[in-house]
Coordinates of C-alpha atoms and ligand atoms in Angstrom, one line a residue:
M1175 CA -21.7 -8.7 8.2
S1176 CA -22.2 -5.1 7.0
F1177 CA -19.3 -2.7 6.7
A1178 CA -20.7 -0.7 9.7
G1179 CA -21.0 -3.9 11.6
R1180 CA -17.4 -4.7 11.0
I1181 CA -16.3 -1.2 11.9
A1182 CA -18.3 -1.7 15.2
M1183 CA -16.5 -4.9 16.0
I1184 CA -13.2 -3.3 15.2
H1185 CA -13.9 -0.3 17.4
N1186 CA -14.9 -2.6 20.2
Y1187 CA -11.7 -4.4 19.7
I1188 CA -9.6 -1.3 19.6
F1189 CA -11.3 0.1 22.6
K1190 CA -10.4 -2.9 24.6
T1191 CA -6.9 -2.9 23.2
A1192 CA -6.5 0.8 24.0
C1193 CA -7.6 0.2 27.6
L1194 CA -5.2 -2.7 27.9
A1195 CA -2.5 -0.4 26.4
L1196 CA -2.8 1.9 29.4
L1197 CA -1.8 -0.9 31.6
T1198 CA 0.7 -2.7 29.5
V1199 CA 2.1 -0.3 27.0
A1200 CA 5.3 -2.3 26.7
F1201 CA 3.4 -5.4 25.7
L1202 CA 1.0 -3.8 23.3
S1203 CA 0.6 -6.0 20.3
C1204 CA 3.1 -4.8 17.7
S1205 CA 4.2 -6.4 14.5
T1206 CA 7.4 -6.2 12.6
V1207 CA 7.9 -4.8 9.1
P1208 CA 9.6 -7.2 6.8
L1209 CA 13.2 -6.3 5.7
T1210 CA 13.6 -3.3 8.0
G1211 CA 12.5 -5.1 11.2
R1212 CA 10.8 -1.9 12.4
R1213 CA 8.2 -2.4 15.1
Q1214 CA 4.7 -1.1 14.2
L1215 CA 1.4 -0.6 16.0
N1216 CA -1.3 -2.5 14.2
L1217 CA -4.5 -2.6 16.2
I1218 CA -6.9 -4.0 13.7
P1219 CA -7.0 -7.8 13.4
S1220 CA -5.8 -8.8 9.9
S1221 CA -8.9 -11.0 9.4
E1222 CA -11.0 -7.8 9.7
M1223 CA -8.6 -5.9 7.4
L1224 CA -9.1 -8.6 4.8
S1225 CA -12.9 -8.8 4.9
M1226 CA -13.2 -5.0 4.8
S1227 CA -10.8 -4.9 1.9
S1228 CA -12.8 -7.4 0.0
D1229 CA -16.0 -5.4 0.5
Q1230 CA -14.5 -2.1 -0.3
Y1231 CA -12.7 -3.4 -3.4
G1232 CA -15.9 -4.9 -4.8
Q1233 CA -17.7 -1.7 -4.1
F1234 CA -15.0 0.3 -5.8
L1235 CA -15.1 -1.8 -8.9
K1236 CA -18.9 -1.6 -9.1
S1237 CA -18.8 2.2 -9.1
N1238 CA -15.8 2.7 -11.4
K1239 CA -15.3 1.9 -15.1
K1240 CA -12.8 -0.9 -15.9
S1241 CA -10.6 -0.1 -18.8
T1242 CA -11.4 -1.9 -22.1
D1243 CA -8.0 -1.1 -23.6
P1244 CA -6.7 -4.7 -24.2
K1245 CA -3.0 -3.6 -24.2
G1246 CA -3.2 -1.7 -20.9
V1247 CA -5.2 -4.5 -19.2
Q1248 CA -2.7 -7.1 -20.4
M1249 CA 0.2 -5.1 -19.1
V1250 CA -1.4 -4.7 -15.7
Q1251 CA -2.1 -8.4 -15.5
T1252 CA 1.4 -9.4 -16.7
V1253 CA 3.3 -7.1 -14.4
G1254 CA 0.9 -7.7 -11.5
H1255 CA 1.3 -11.5 -11.7
R1256 CA 5.1 -11.3 -12.0
I1257 CA 5.3 -9.1 -8.9
Q1258 CA 2.8 -11.4 -7.0
N1259 CA 5.0 -14.4 -7.8
A1260 CA 8.1 -12.5 -6.6
V1261 CA 6.4 -11.5 -3.4
E1262 CA 5.3 -15.1 -2.8
R1263 CA 8.9 -16.3 -3.2
Y1264 CA 10.2 -13.5 -1.0
V1265 CA 8.0 -14.3 1.9
A1266 CA 8.6 -18.0 1.6
Q1267 CA 12.4 -17.5 1.6
N1268 CA 12.1 -15.3 4.7
N1269 CA 9.7 -17.6 6.6
M1270 CA 6.9 -15.1 6.5
S1271 CA 4.4 -16.8 4.3
D1272 CA 1.7 -16.1 6.9
R1273 CA 1.9 -12.5 5.7
L1274 CA 0.0 -13.7 2.6
S1275 CA -2.6 -15.9 4.3
G1276 CA -6.0 -14.9 3.1
Y1277 CA -4.6 -13.2 0.1
N1278 CA -6.7 -13.5 -3.1
W1279 CA -4.9 -11.4 -5.6
E1280 CA -6.7 -9.2 -8.2
F1281 CA -5.3 -6.7 -10.7
N1282 CA -7.7 -4.3 -12.4
L1283 CA -7.1 -1.3 -14.6
V1284 CA -9.7 1.5 -14.1
E1285 CA -10.5 4.3 -16.4
S1286 CA -9.4 7.6 -14.7
K1287 CA -7.2 10.6 -15.3
E1288 CA -5.7 10.3 -11.8
V1289 CA -2.1 9.4 -11.6
N1290 CA -2.7 6.7 -9.1
A1291 CA -2.6 3.1 -8.1
W1292 CA -3.1 1.2 -4.8
C1293 CA -3.1 -2.2 -3.2
M1294 CA -5.5 -3.0 -0.4
P1295 CA -4.8 -5.8 2.1
G1296 CA -5.3 -9.2 0.5
G1297 CA -3.7 -8.2 -2.8
K1298 CA -6.6 -6.2 -4.2
V1299 CA -4.8 -3.9 -6.7
V1300 CA -6.2 -1.1 -8.8
V1301 CA -4.2 0.8 -11.4
Y1302 CA -5.7 4.0 -12.9
T1303 CA -5.2 4.6 -16.6
G1304 CA -3.8 8.1 -15.7
I1305 CA -0.6 6.6 -14.4
L1306 CA 0.2 4.5 -17.6
P1307 CA 1.8 7.4 -19.5
V1308 CA 4.1 8.0 -16.6
A1309 CA 4.8 4.3 -16.1
R1310 CA 5.4 4.1 -19.9
D1311 CA 6.2 0.4 -20.0
E1312 CA 6.3 -2.8 -18.0
Q1313 CA 9.4 -1.7 -16.1
G1314 CA 7.8 1.6 -15.0
L1315 CA 4.6 -0.2 -14.0
A1316 CA 6.7 -2.7 -12.0
V1317 CA 8.1 0.2 -10.0
V1318 CA 4.5 1.3 -9.2
L1319 CA 3.2 -2.1 -8.4
G1320 CA 6.3 -3.2 -6.4
H1321 CA 5.9 0.0 -4.3
E1322 CA 2.2 -0.3 -3.8
I1323 CA 2.2 -4.0 -3.0
A1324 CA 5.1 -3.4 -0.6
H1325 CA 2.8 -1.0 1.4
A1326 CA 0.3 -3.9 1.7
I1327 CA 2.9 -6.5 2.7
A1328 CA 4.3 -4.1 5.3
E1329 CA 0.7 -3.5 6.5
H1330 CA 1.0 0.3 6.3
G1331 CA -2.7 0.7 5.9
N1332 CA -3.4 -1.0 9.2
E1333 CA -0.7 1.1 10.9
R1334 CA -2.1 4.3 9.4
M1335 CA -5.6 3.5 10.5
S1336 CA -4.5 2.5 14.0
Q1337 CA -2.5 5.8 14.4
Q1338 CA -5.4 7.9 13.1
L1339 CA -8.0 6.2 15.2
L1340 CA -6.0 6.7 18.4
A1341 CA -4.9 10.2 17.5
Q1342 CA -8.3 11.5 16.4
Y1343 CA -10.6 9.7 18.8
G1344 CA -8.5 8.4 21.7
G1345 CA -9.2 5.1 23.3
A1346 CA -12.3 6.1 25.3
A1347 CA -14.2 7.6 22.4
L1348 CA -13.7 4.8 19.9
S1349 CA -16.7 2.7 20.8
E1350 CA -18.9 5.8 20.5
L1351 CA -17.5 6.7 17.2
V1352 CA -18.9 3.7 15.4
K1353 CA -22.4 4.4 16.6
D1354 CA -22.3 8.1 15.8
K1355 CA -20.0 8.5 12.9
P1356 CA -19.9 5.5 10.5
Q1357 CA -19.1 7.9 7.7
E1358 CA -16.0 9.1 9.3
T1359 CA -14.7 5.6 9.9
Q1360 CA -15.4 4.7 6.3
Q1361 CA -13.5 7.9 5.3
L1362 CA -10.6 6.7 7.4
W1363 CA -10.4 3.5 5.4
M1364 CA -10.6 5.4 2.1
S1365 CA -7.8 7.7 3.2
A1366 CA -5.7 4.9 4.5
F1367 CA -5.7 3.3 1.1
G1368 CA -5.9 6.3 -1.2
V1369 CA -9.3 5.4 -2.6
G1370 CA -11.2 8.4 -3.8
V1371 CA -8.6 10.7 -2.4
Q1372 CA -7.2 13.1 -5.0
Y1373 CA -3.6 13.9 -4.6
G1374 CA -2.9 14.1 -8.3
A1375 CA -0.3 11.5 -7.5
L1376 CA 0.2 8.3 -5.6
L1377 CA -1.0 8.5 -2.0
P1378 CA 1.8 9.6 0.2
F1379 CA 2.1 7.6 3.3
S1380 CA 4.5 8.7 6.1
R1381 CA 8.1 9.3 5.3
T1382 CA 9.2 6.1 7.0
Q1383 CA 6.5 4.0 5.3
E1384 CA 7.4 5.5 1.9
S1385 CA 11.0 4.6 2.3
E1386 CA 10.1 1.1 3.4
A1387 CA 7.8 0.7 0.4
D1388 CA 10.5 2.0 -2.0
H1389 CA 13.1 -0.4 -0.5
L1390 CA 10.9 -3.5 -0.5
G1391 CA 9.4 -2.6 -3.9
L1392 CA 12.9 -2.4 -5.5
I1393 CA 13.5 -6.0 -4.3
F1394 CA 10.1 -7.2 -5.5
M1395 CA 10.5 -5.7 -9.0
S1396 CA 14.1 -7.1 -9.2
M1397 CA 12.9 -10.6 -8.3
A1398 CA 10.1 -10.3 -10.9
G1399 CA 12.8 -9.7 -13.5
Y1400 CA 12.6 -6.0 -14.0
D1401 CA 15.7 -3.8 -13.8
P1402 CA 15.4 -1.8 -10.5
R1403 CA 17.4 1.1 -12.1
G1404 CA 14.1 1.9 -13.8
A1405 CA 12.9 3.2 -10.4
V1406 CA 15.1 6.2 -10.7
E1407 CA 13.8 7.1 -14.1
F1408 CA 10.2 6.5 -13.0
W1409 CA 10.4 8.8 -10.1
Q1410 CA 12.1 11.5 -12.2
R1411 CA 9.1 11.3 -14.6
M1412 CA 6.7 11.5 -11.6
T1413 CA 8.6 14.7 -10.5
S1414 CA 8.4 16.4 -13.8
Q1415 CA 4.7 15.5 -14.3
A1416 CA 3.9 17.0 -10.8
G1417 CA 5.3 20.2 -12.3
G1418 CA 7.3 21.1 -9.3
G1419 CA 4.2 21.9 -7.3
A1420 CA 5.1 19.7 -4.4
P1421 CA 5.6 21.4 -1.0
P1422 CA 9.2 21.8 0.2
E1423 CA 10.3 18.7 2.1
I1424 CA 10.5 20.4 5.4
L1425 CA 6.8 21.3 5.3
S1426 CA 5.8 17.8 4.3
D1427 CA 5.8 14.4 5.8
H1428 CA 6.6 12.9 2.5
P1429 CA 10.2 12.6 1.2
A1430 CA 10.9 15.1 -1.6
D1431 CA 11.5 13.4 -4.9
A1432 CA 15.2 14.3 -4.8
T1433 CA 15.7 12.6 -1.4
R1434 CA 13.7 9.6 -2.6
I1435 CA 15.7 9.2 -5.7
A1436 CA 19.0 9.6 -3.8
Q1437 CA 17.9 6.9 -1.4
I1438 CA 16.8 4.6 -4.2
Q1439 CA 20.2 5.0 -5.8
Q1440 CA 21.9 3.9 -2.5
E1441 CA 19.7 0.8 -2.4
L1442 CA 20.3 -0.2 -6.0
P1443 CA 23.4 -2.4 -5.4
E1444 CA 21.4 -4.5 -2.9
A1445 CA 18.3 -4.7 -5.2
L1446 CA 20.5 -5.7 -8.2
K1447 CA 21.6 -8.9 -6.3
Y1448 CA 18.0 -10.0 -6.7
Y1449 CA 17.8 -9.1 -10.3
T1450 CA 17.7 -11.7 -13.1
P1451 CA 16.4 -10.2 -16.4
K1452 CA 13.1 -11.8 -17.4
K1453 CA 13.1 -13.9 -20.5
Ligands
ZN2223 ZN1 3.8 5.0 -1.3

């Protein structure tokens, strides 16, 4: 099915769900974020998220240049697979292996000056060469990949798209949107996953989602054998490379770096319990 066709199906589904929601708000299908237990509104069936992800990922790789730097590619593969392995153990230990059903992991390094990386549903990961100098080494890259993969495991993209769809178009207009505005819906996908969106940094999700991704990410990197204390140093490097141009926290939905670093420091004792240095 084409991307537009899938979007049509999803809108149809969301339209029905939104109507149902008016009647049964309390029973609206919610899922629960691992670790935090927070309830979230995810309107898009995960099967649809996975097939769209696969399409969009393939398209992205076709239109962007993969890095030919063997050292960088090797580092992305090594750290990526270690984090993948940690995530698989984490969900198995917490009886949530269904979170990874349909996952088909891929880790690619793409040539770009952007300081960015993302993970789409299904474990489709891209790291931009621009973030490597900030990551510096495997430990720094493990912070990035732990964090981005945590967003995927916690289904933040689905949540983000669901919220935006309802906020922008409302229930009644959704089925119309797909017929009239396929570009806007594709844009929604892109912005939910930070593809082609230039922030000059990692895509900021909401404050709550960022904190969840930091927290889960610390555990994933620790289980993968990387010292979670590296997260503090990584975010300090991110702050200095941003040149202090970030908006004050009060104006932004995104935790300021100082707040983020303080939170990470508080979570380190817990993360360190999962940490065994890799051989
Ligand atoms: Zn994030």
